[in-house]
Each structure stands twice: as structure tokens, then as C-alpha cells.
Amino acid sequence: MEENGIETSAVSTECGDGDEIPQMTTADGTADYTVVSRDDQVFLQVFEAELVSPQACNTTLSDAQEICNQVPTNLANDGQGQVDATLEEAFHSTESNKYFWWLLFLVIFLVALICVISTFAILRVYESEKMYEKASNERNAESEAGEVDNSYYLRTLRNFLLGADVFRLDTNAPQLKATEWMAFKDLPHVDFNMSFRLKQRFALATLYFGMGGEDWDLESWLQAGRHECQWELVSCSEVEEVTKLSLGGSLGLTGSLVEEIGLLTSLTSLDLSSNRIEGSIPIVMYNLSNLVSLDLKENEMVGHIDSSICKLQSLQVLKLSLNYFSGILPEELKFIHDLRIFDIHKNSLHGNIWSLMESWTKLEKFVIAETMVSGTIPPHSVKNMPFLRELHISRTLIEGTIPTEIGELSSLASFNVGSSPLYGSIPSEIGKLVSLELLVIEAMNLWGNIPSEIGMCTSLLWISLSQTNINGTLPSEIGQLSELNFFSASHNNLQGAIPEDFSNLKKLVWLDLEANILMSGTIPRKLCNYLEGGRMTCSISCLCCSDYSFECITNNFGALKGYEMRIN
């Protein structure tokens, strides 16, 4: 059919549910058209070059068949390919729309799921709080009626403190004993509204039952109704949080450290020294971020120092001596910048400690004697410790020489490098240590003589230079050390006589010059007076002693005992 110079025909191209798509063409067989598919609408537009306005067919898919029947069937063959391409493009557009709607549905579903889970979690917390509040109210009501349900309190308490762990504990576990005591004997009960008190009371009670508390001589512990801050050797802050636990000094703690000690999150000082504690340091203890002082010395503890120790950023005092700790010292120790006391002597720990010390500029006491620590003493590390008072590195694997920078430690009071593979000579800069009280350089392969500058260390109380292979004569400047009460330079290659200036050592009670075969002469007469009641061993004449009825070797350690106790 011809209409306005345009022929129209229907092609058997399916659209929708089997309907034919109407097509249009011009009389000469050329046509310009577009086919657009959008939802269930089909738009067909035919453009003729000579026409001012397009001829169009716009209909729904449901009416497609009817319209297709009204369109002539003689569509030019050269337009069929373009129609197919356009239909294919429409098909892909429809498929893209499907993917978009599926993606949108998935996003909405995930958001809804997250909302549901969050709501459920909030409701669980709310129900838990209501449960504890209900338990507290019921307990108070029953208490007024004189019918306290301790069993219900025990179940609630264990659910709050232990959770599912309660089913994994042995029937004699200290945690279960602690909760039983809190439920049946510790009356009136601590309210659940004070959760921090429940936790710290539980932690202390677990410590008591787990570490032999029945044998402690502490009457105030586990007294019913008595605040834990009033227990002996327990200190608290103004808000009743436990901050200090001083259970050291041979109190009798046994067994391993209980992990519940990690519940004392406000703890600043923990002293468990001089007991019989076994096992290793629980990992949870490294979470006590407020801890300033940790003293575990003189126990029977084993294991290694975990790298998590770097979490103790507030730590200033670390005492682990006289135990059986082993392994490499963790490098993370260097991150504890406020460390002032580091004492690990008499353990099997090893590693190069000096690289860790570079950040310990506040160090006051450094004791690593009788360990397997190695390395050399770096001069720059020594210079960076202006507050160091005690440096004990005897019986270690430390090598090299004693650096001359040792004289920069103006606060040094105790220096012990005995029985180490150090070599060289005693540096004269040691005379700068005007605060030095203890000097022990013994059992080493040294050479040279005793520097005369040692006489400038006027605070010295104790000098031990035995078995070091030093030679030369005794410097007369030692006679200036008016506070000196112990001097030993035995088993060396010293020669000559004891200087007359030694007569000024009025407080001297121990003189040991044994096995110096090149020494000669006599002991100054005045020195014999000062040594009466003390001890003197010598390989030279004791002529003056006979004048005062004094034996060369006598024993009286009274004057030394106090100092020995102080340096240990």
C-alpha cells in the first residue's frame, strides 16, 4: 500500500511474545528508520529524505500484532540487515537493564542484612544488661527477705566472668573456687553494677586459690564483705581500683602465675619476688599498659621474654634476676623508652643487649651478670646514659676493651666487669668517677698497672682487682681513699712495698695482696691498728702485727656485711 509516497510492509521479525514488529519503507525501496525498545514499548520511526516530518509507529507490545497487520509487506531487502542490527542493540540494552536491577537488589539485601545483625547485637547487649540488673534486683529483694539465692548468683557470676570457659575448667580450678567463695562466703555480694570490682575481686581470689594462698600469713585476705582495697599488701586508687600488689619477700607464693592477673588493668606495680613461682610469664600480663614496676626476681620461672613486652610503654623497673628464663632478648625491648632499672642477672638469656640500650637514656641500673649476653661495649651507648648508677656485666660473653668513655658516667656508683673475656688495660679515665663506691675488675686478661687516677674516686668503699695480670707497684694515691674498707689485688704481678700512705686508710678492714711474689717490705705500722679485728692476707712480712699481738689472718665481716647486702 502506498501512502504519501511511502510504502509500508510487515516483516516476520518477532518482538515481545511472538508479535511482529512493524516496519516502514519508502516507495523507491530506501528508508531511514530507527527501532527503540524500552520496557514493553516499541518505537519505530521512519525518516524519508524528502519529508519534513518522520512517519512513526508507536505502540505497546500487546498491540504489536495488530499494527504489524496494517503495515504493507514489501519492505526492501536492503533495509532488513539494519533492522536486525537495531533489534540486537535493543536486546542488549534490555539485558543491561536486567543486570542493573539485580545488582541494586543485591545491595539493598546486604544493607538490610547488616541492619538486622546490628539490631540483633544491640538487643543482645541490652538483654544482657537487663539480666544483670534483674539479677541484682532479685538478689536485693531476696536479701531483704533473708532468702538469698547463692546458686543463682554463682551461675550469673560465672556467666559474667568466665562465659563458655567455665565448661573447660577442671573442677578444682582456682577460677571455680574463686567464684564459689564469692557466691557462698563473700556476703554481702558485690553488686553487678560495679563490674570492675567484681573483676578485680575475682582476680585476687583466683590468685589466692591458684598460688597457695591458704599458706600465706595474711589474715585479711578473703575476709567476707571486706573491701579488697583493705586486704594486706594491696593498694588502690581513689576510685577503688587496685594499683599496687606487693606479694614479694618470701611470702610463699607457689605454682604458676594465673592469667586472671590481667584483669587488674589499673595495676602500676607488681612485686612477686622471692617466692617459689614456676612457669612462664602469661601473655596477658603484657597487656597491663599502666604497669610501671614488674619485679619477678628470685623465683623458679622459665620460658622466654615475649616480644609483646613492648606494650608495657609505662614500664620503668624490670627485675627478672635469679630465675631460669632463656632465649634471645627481644629487640622490642628498645621501645620501652622510660626504662630505669633493668636486672636480668643469673638467667640463660642471650643476645646483643647493647643495640637495645641506645634508647634507654634514663637508665639508672643495668645488671646482666651471669647471663649469656654478648657483644662489645659501644662507646656512644655509654655516653648516652648520664643517670646510670650501677653497671654489672660480670660473667657474661661481652668482649673487647673497657672504653675510655666510661669516665663520662658521672653518676656511676657501682662498676662490676669481673670474669668476662674483656682485655686491655684499666683506663685512667676511671678517675673521673667521683661517685664510684664499688669497683670490681677481676679474673680478666688485662695488662698494665693500676692507674694512679683511682685515688680521685674518693667515694670508693670496695676495690677488687685480683687475677687480672696487672703489674707495677701499688699507687700511693690509694691512700687518699679515706672511706675504703675492702681492697684486694691478689694473684697478680705486683711488686714493691705497700706505700706508707696506706696508713691513712682508717676504715680498711680487708686487705688481700696474696700471690704477688714480687712484693716485699713490711706493712705500715699504723695500718696494723686499723686492721685489728678485720682480715689481712699477705705474702710479705707481718712484723708489725706481732708488736700488737695481731694475727695476719683474722675474721670479722661485720663492717662489710651491710654493704654486701646493699649491692645485691
C-alpha positions in Angstrom: 0.0 0.0 0.0 1.3 3.4 -0.9 0.6 6.3 1.4 2.1 9.8 0.8 4.8 8.3 -1.3 5.8 5.8 1.3 5.4 2.1 1.1 4.9 0.1 4.3 5.2 -3.6 4.8 5.3 -6.1 7.7 8.3 -8.4 8.3 8.1 -11.6 10.2 10.5 -10.3 12.9 9.4 -11.4 16.3 9.1 -8.9 19.2 7.8 -9.4 22.6 5.9 -12.6 22.9 6.0 -13.6 19.2 4.4 -10.4 17.9 5.7 -9.0 14.6 7.5 -5.6 14.6 6.0 -3.1 12.2 8.5 -1.8 9.6 8.2 1.1 7.1 10.0 1.9 3.8 9.7 4.4 1.0 8.4 3.7 -2.4 11.8 3.5 -4.0 13.0 1.0 -1.5 15.2 3.3 0.5 14.2 4.2 4.0 15.6 5.8 7.1 14.2 4.3 10.3 15.0 3.6 14.0 13.7 1.0 16.3 13.8 1.6 20.0 12.7 -0.9 22.6 12.1 0.4 26.1 10.3 -1.8 28.7 7.2 -3.1 26.9 7.1 -0.1 24.4 8.3 -0.5 20.9 9.0 2.7 18.9 9.5 2.6 15.1 10.4 5.7 13.2 10.8 6.1 9.5 12.6 9.0 8.0 12.4 10.0 4.3 15.0 12.4 3.0 12.3 14.4 1.1 9.9 14.5 4.1 9.9 17.3 6.6 8.5 15.2 9.4 9.0 11.5 10.1 6.4 8.9 9.9 6.2 6.9 13.1 4.6 4.0 14.7 4.4 3.9 18.4 2.6 1.1 20.2 2.8 -1.4 23.1 3.9 -4.9 22.6 0.4 -6.2 23.2 -0.8 -4.3 20.2 2.2 -5.1 18.0 0.4 -7.8 16.0 -2.5 -5.6 15.1 -0.2 -2.8 13.9 2.0 -5.2 12.1 -1.0 -6.4 10.1 -1.7 -2.9 9.0 1.7 -2.4 7.5 2.5 -3.4 3.9 4.7 -6.5 3.4 7.0 -5.3 0.7 9.9 -3.9 2.9 13.0 -3.6 0.8 15.6 -6.3 1.3 18.4 -3.8 1.8 16.8 -2.5 5.0 16.5 -5.9 6.7 20.1 -6.0 7.9 19.8 -2.7 9.5 16.6 -3.8 11.3 18.3 -6.9 12.7 21.3 -4.9 14.0 19.0 -2.4 15.6 16.9 -5.2 17.3 20.1 -6.8 18.6 21.2 -3.5 20.1 17.8 -3.2 21.8 18.1 -6.7 23.1 21.5 -6.0 24.7 20.1 -2.8 26.2 17.3 -4.8 27.8 19.8 -7.3 29.2 21.9 -4.5 30.8 18.9 -3.2 32.5 18.3 -6.6 34.0 21.8 -6.7 35.4 21.4 -3.3 36.9 18.2 -4.2 38.7 19.8 -7.5 40.0 22.8 -5.5 41.4 20.5 -3.0 43.0 18.5 -5.7 44.6 21.7 -7.4 46.0 22.9 -4.1 47.5 19.6 -3.5 49.2 19.6 -7.0 50.5 23.1 -6.7 52.0 22.3 -3.4 53.7 19.1 -4.9 55.2 21.1 -7.9 56.4 23.7 -5.7 58.1 20.9 -3.7 59.8 19.3 -6.9 61.1 22.6 -8.2 62.5 23.4 -4.9 64.2 19.9 -4.7 65.7 20.3 -8.3 67.0 23.7 -7.5 68.6 22.3 -4.4 70.3 19.3 -6.3 71.6 21.7 -9.0 73.0 23.7 -6.4 74.9 20.5 -4.8 76.1 19.1 -8.1 77.2 22.4 -9.0 79.0 22.4 -5.7 80.9 18.8 -6.2 81.8 19.6 -9.7 83.0 22.3 -8.5 85.3 20.1 -5.7 86.5 17.3 -8.2 87.2 19.7 -10.5 89.0 20.9 -7.6 91.2 17.3 -6.5 91.9 16.2 -10.1 92.7 19.2 -10.6 94.9 18.5 -7.5 96.8 14.8 -8.4 97.2 15.7 -11.9 98.4 18.3 -10.5 100.8 15.7 -8.4 102.4 13.5 -11.4 102.9 16.5 -13.4 104.2 16.4 -15.9 101.3 19.4 -15.1 99.1 19.7 -17.5 96.2 23.5 -18.0 96.2 23.3 -20.7 93.5 21.6 -18.3 91.1 24.3 -15.6 91.9 27.0 -18.2 91.2 25.6 -19.1 87.8 25.2 -15.4 86.9 28.7 -14.6 88.2 30.4 -17.4 86.2 28.5 -16.4 83.1 29.7 -12.8 83.5 33.3 -13.6 84.4 34.1 -16.9 82.6 31.5 -17.3 79.9 31.9 -20.6 78.0 35.3 -21.2 79.6 33.6 -22.4 82.7 32.9 -25.7 80.9 36.6 -26.2 80.0 37.9 -25.8 83.6 38.8 -28.6 85.9 36.6 -28.9 89.0 39.5 -27.9 91.2 40.4 -24.9 89.1 41.2 -21.8 91.1 38.8 -19.8 89.0 35.9 -22.0 90.1 37.0 -21.9 93.7 37.1 -18.1 93.5 33.6 -17.8 92.1 32.3 -20.3 94.7 33.9 -18.2 97.5 32.3 -15.0 96.1 28.9 -16.6 95.8 28.6 -18.6 99.1 31.0 -17.0 101.6 31.7 -13.4 100.4 28.5 -11.8 101.8 27.0 -9.4 101.2 27.7 -9.9 97.5 29.3 -7.3 95.3 26.7 -5.7 93.0 26.9 -6.4 89.3 26.6 -2.7 88.6 30.2 -2.5 89.9 31.7 -4.8 87.2 35.3 -3.5 87.8 35.1 -4.5 91.4 33.8 -7.9 90.5 36.7 -8.5 88.1 39.4 -7.3 90.5 38.0 -9.2 93.4 37.7 -12.3 91.2 41.3 -11.8 90.0 42.7 -11.5 93.6 40.7 -14.5 94.8 41.9 -16.6 91.8 45.5 -15.6 92.6 44.9 -16.7 96.2 43.5 -20.1 95.4 45.9 -20.7 92.5 49.2 -19.8 94.2 48.9 -21.4 97.7 47.1 -18.6 99.4 46.0 -20.9 102.2 49.6 -20.9 103.4 50.1 -17.2 103.3 50.3 -15.4 106.6 47.7 -12.8 105.6 44.6 -12.8 107.7 42.8 -10.0 105.9 42.7 -11.8 102.5 39.3 -13.2 101.6 37.5 -11.9 104.6 33.8 -11.9 103.8 32.5 -8.4 103.0 35.9 -6.7 103.4 36.8 -4.5 100.5 39.7 -5.9 98.6 41.5 -2.5 98.9 41.7 -3.2 102.6 43.5 -6.5 102.1 47.1 -6.6 103.3 49.7 -5.7 100.6 47.1 -4.4 98.3 46.9 -0.7 97.4 44.2 1.1 95.5 43.5 4.4 93.8 40.9 6.9 95.0 38.3 5.3 92.8 38.9 1.9 94.4 40.9 0.3 91.6 43.8 -2.0 92.5 47.1 -0.2 91.6 49.7 -2.0 93.6 50.3 -5.6 94.6 53.3 -6.3 96.9 53.4 -10.0 97.5 57.2 -10.3 97.4 59.6 -11.2 100.2 59.3 -14.9 100.8 55.5 -14.8 101.3 55.2 -18.3 100.0 53.6 -18.0 96.6 53.7 -21.3 94.6 52.5 -22.6 91.3 52.2 -20.6 88.1 51.0 -17.1 87.6 47.3 -17.1 86.9 46.1 -15.3 83.8 43.4 -13.5 85.7 46.0 -11.1 86.9 45.5 -9.5 83.5 42.1 -8.2 84.8 43.9 -5.8 87.1 44.1 -3.3 84.3 44.9 -0.3 86.6 47.9 -2.1 88.1 51.1 0.1 88.2 53.3 -2.0 90.5 53.6 -5.8 90.8 56.1 -7.3 93.2 56.1 -11.2 93.4 59.8 -11.5 94.1 61.5 -14.1 96.4 58.8 -16.8 96.2 58.5 -20.2 94.5 56.6 -19.2 91.4 57.0 -21.6 88.4 56.0 -21.5 84.8 56.3 -18.6 82.3 55.0 -15.0 82.2 51.4 -15.1 81.0 50.9 -13.2 77.7 48.0 -11.3 79.3 50.5 -9.6 81.6 51.9 -7.8 78.7 48.6 -6.0 78.3 48.9 -4.2 81.6 49.7 -0.9 79.9 49.8 1.1 83.2 52.5 -1.1 84.7 55.4 0.9 85.9 57.3 -1.7 88.0 57.5 -5.5 87.5 59.5 -7.5 90.0 59.7 -11.3 89.5 63.2 -11.8 90.7 64.3 -14.9 92.8 61.7 -17.4 91.7 61.7 -20.6 89.6 60.2 -19.2 86.4 61.1 -20.4 83.0 60.4 -19.6 79.4 61.3 -16.6 77.3 60.6 -12.9 77.3 57.9 -12.4 74.7 58.1 -9.6 72.1 54.8 -8.3 73.4 56.7 -6.8 76.3 56.9 -3.6 74.1 53.3 -3.0 75.0 54.4 -2.0 78.5 55.2 1.5 77.4 55.0 2.9 81.0 57.5 0.3 82.4 60.4 1.8 84.4 61.5 -1.2 86.5 62.0 -4.7 85.2 63.6 -7.2 87.6 63.7 -10.8 86.4 67.0 -11.9 88.0 67.6 -15.3 89.7 65.2 -17.3 87.6 65.5 -19.8 84.7 64.5 -17.6 81.8 66.1 -18.5 78.5 66.1 -17.5 74.8 67.0 -14.3 73.0 66.3 -10.9 74.4 63.6 -9.5 72.1 64.5 -6.4 70.1 61.2 -4.9 71.1 62.7 -4.0 74.4 64.2 -0.9 72.8 60.7 0.6 72.5 60.4 0.9 76.3 62.0 4.3 76.4 61.4 5.1 80.2 63.2 2.1 81.5 65.3 2.9 84.6 66.1 -0.4 86.1 66.9 -3.5 84.0 68.0 -6.5 86.0 68.2 -10.0 84.4 71.3 -11.4 86.1 71.6 -15.2 86.6 69.4 -16.4 83.8 70.1 -18.2 80.5 69.1 -15.2 78.3 71.4 -14.3 75.4 71.7 -11.8 72.6 73.4 -8.5 71.9 72.0 -6.1 74.5 73.9 -3.0 73.5 71.8 -2.3 70.4 68.7 -2.1 72.7 70.3 0.3 75.2 70.6 3.2 72.7 67.0 4.3 73.6 67.4 3.7 77.3 68.7 7.2 78.1 67.0 7.2 81.5 68.7 4.0 82.7 69.9 4.0 86.3 70.6 0.3 87.0 71.9 -2.2 84.4 72.6 -5.7 85.7 73.2 -8.6 83.3 75.8 -10.6 85.2 75.8 -14.3 84.9 74.0 -14.4 81.6 74.9 -15.3 78.0 74.7 -11.8 76.8 77.4 -11.0 74.2 78.8 -8.1 72.1 81.1 -5.3 72.8 80.6 -2.1 74.9 79.9 0.6 72.4 81.4 4.0 73.5 78.4 6.0 72.2 75.9 3.9 74.3 77.9 4.6 77.4 77.9 8.3 76.8 74.1 8.3 76.4 73.4 7.1 79.9 74.1 10.1 82.2 71.9 8.7 85.1 73.5 5.3 85.2 74.5 4.3 88.8 75.0 0.6 88.6 76.7 -1.3 85.7 77.2 -5.0 86.4 78.3 -7.1 83.4 80.4 -9.7 85.1 80.4 -13.4 83.9 79.0 -12.7 80.5 80.2 -13.2 77.0 81.0 -9.5 76.5 84.2 -8.9 74.7 86.5 -6.0 73.7 88.1 -3.4 76.0 86.8 -1.2 78.7 86.1 2.0 76.8 87.7 5.3 77.9 84.2 6.8 77.7 83.4 5.0 81.0 84.6 8.2 82.6 81.6 10.1 81.2 79.3 8.2 83.6 79.4 10.8 86.3 76.6 9.2 88.3 78.2 5.7 88.3 78.4 4.2 91.8 78.9 0.5 91.1 81.0 -1.0 88.3 81.5 -4.8 88.0 83.0 -6.3 84.9 84.7 -9.3 86.6 85.1 -12.8 84.9 84.4 -11.5 81.4 86.5 -12.0 78.2 87.5 -8.4 78.3 91.1 -7.4 77.7 93.3 -4.3 77.6 94.2 -2.0 80.5 92.3 -0.2 83.2 91.6 3.2 81.6 92.9 6.2 83.6 89.5 8.0 82.9 88.1 5.9 85.7 89.4 8.6 88.0 86.6 10.8 86.8 84.0 8.6 88.6 83.8 10.7 91.8 80.6 8.9 92.8 82.0 5.4 92.5 81.7 3.2 95.5 82.2 -0.3 94.2 84.9 -1.3 91.6 85.3 -4.9 90.6 87.6 -5.7 87.7 88.8 -9.3 88.3 89.5 -12.6 86.6 90.3 -10.9 83.3 93.3 -10.9 80.9 94.5 -7.3 81.4 97.9 -5.7 81.2 99.5 -2.5 82.6 99.3 -1.2 86.1 96.8 0.3 88.5 96.2 3.9 87.3 97.1 6.5 89.9 93.9 8.4 89.0 92.0 5.8 91.0 92.9 7.9 94.1 90.5 10.6 92.8 87.5 8.3 93.4 87.2 9.4 97.0 83.8 7.7 97.5 85.2 4.2 96.9 84.3 1.6 99.6 85.3 -1.6 97.7 88.1 -2.3 95.2 88.7 -5.8 93.8 91.4 -6.1 91.2 92.5 -9.8 91.7 93.5 -12.2 89.0 93.9 -9.6 86.2 97.7 -10.0 85.5 98.3 -6.3 86.3 101.8 -5.3 87.2 103.8 -2.4 88.6 103.5 -1.1 92.1 100.6 -0.1 94.3 100.0 3.6 93.7 100.3 5.7 96.8 97.2 7.7 95.7 95.1 4.8 97.0 95.9 6.1 100.5 93.6 9.1 99.7 90.5 6.8 99.7 89.6 7.5 103.3 86.2 5.6 103.0 87.8 2.4 101.7 87.2 -0.8 103.8 88.0 -3.5 101.2 91.0 -3.8 98.9 92.0 -6.9 97.0 94.7 -7.2 94.3 95.8 -10.8 94.8 97.2 -13.2 92.2 98.8 -10.5 90.1 102.3 -9.4 89.2 102.6 -6.5 91.6 106.0 -5.6 93.1 107.5 -3.4 95.7 106.2 -2.5 99.1 102.9 -1.3 100.5 103.0 2.5 100.3 103.2 4.3 103.6 100.1 6.3 102.5 98.0 3.2 103.1 98.3 4.2 106.8 95.6 6.8 106.1 93.0 4.0 105.3 91.5 4.2 108.7 88.3 2.3 107.7 90.1 -0.6 106.0 89.0 -4.0 107.3 90.1 -6.3 104.5 93.5 -6.2 102.7 94.3 -9.0 100.3 97.6 -9.0 98.4 98.1 -12.7 98.3 100.2 -14.3 95.5 102.1 -11.3 94.4 105.6 -12.9 94.8 107.5 -9.8 93.7 106.2 -7.7 96.6 108.5 -7.0 99.6 108.9 -4.9 102.7 106.6 -4.6 105.7 103.1 -3.5 106.4 102.9 0.1 107.7 102.6 0.1 111.5 99.5 2.3 111.6 97.8 0.0 109.2 98.0 -2.8 111.6 96.0 -0.8 114.1 93.2 -0.2 111.6 93.1 -3.8 110.5 92.8 -5.2 114.0 89.6 -7.3 114.1 89.5 -7.3 110.3 91.2 -9.6 107.7 94.5 -9.3 106.0 96.2 -11.8 103.8 99.6 -11.1 102.6 102.8 -12.7 101.3 105.0 -10.2 102.9 106.4 -9.7 106.4 103.8 -9.2 109.1 106.4 -7.9 111.6 104.3 -5.1 112.8 101.5 -7.5 113.7 103.5 -9.2 116.4 104.1 -5.9 118.1 100.3 -5.6 118.6 99.5 -9.2 119.2 97.6 -9.3 116.0 97.4 -12.4 113.7 97.8 -11.8 110.0 94.6 -13.6 109.1 91.5 -12.9 111.3 87.8 -12.8 110.5 85.3 -10.1 111.2 82.8 -9.4 108.4 80.6 -7.0 110.4 81.9 -3.9 108.7 81.3 -5.4 105.3 78.0 -7.2 105.7 75.9 -4.1 105.4 77.5 -3.1 102.1 77.2 -6.6 100.7 73.5 -6.6 101.5 73.0 -3.3 99.8 74.7 -4.1 96.4 73.0 -7.5 95.9 
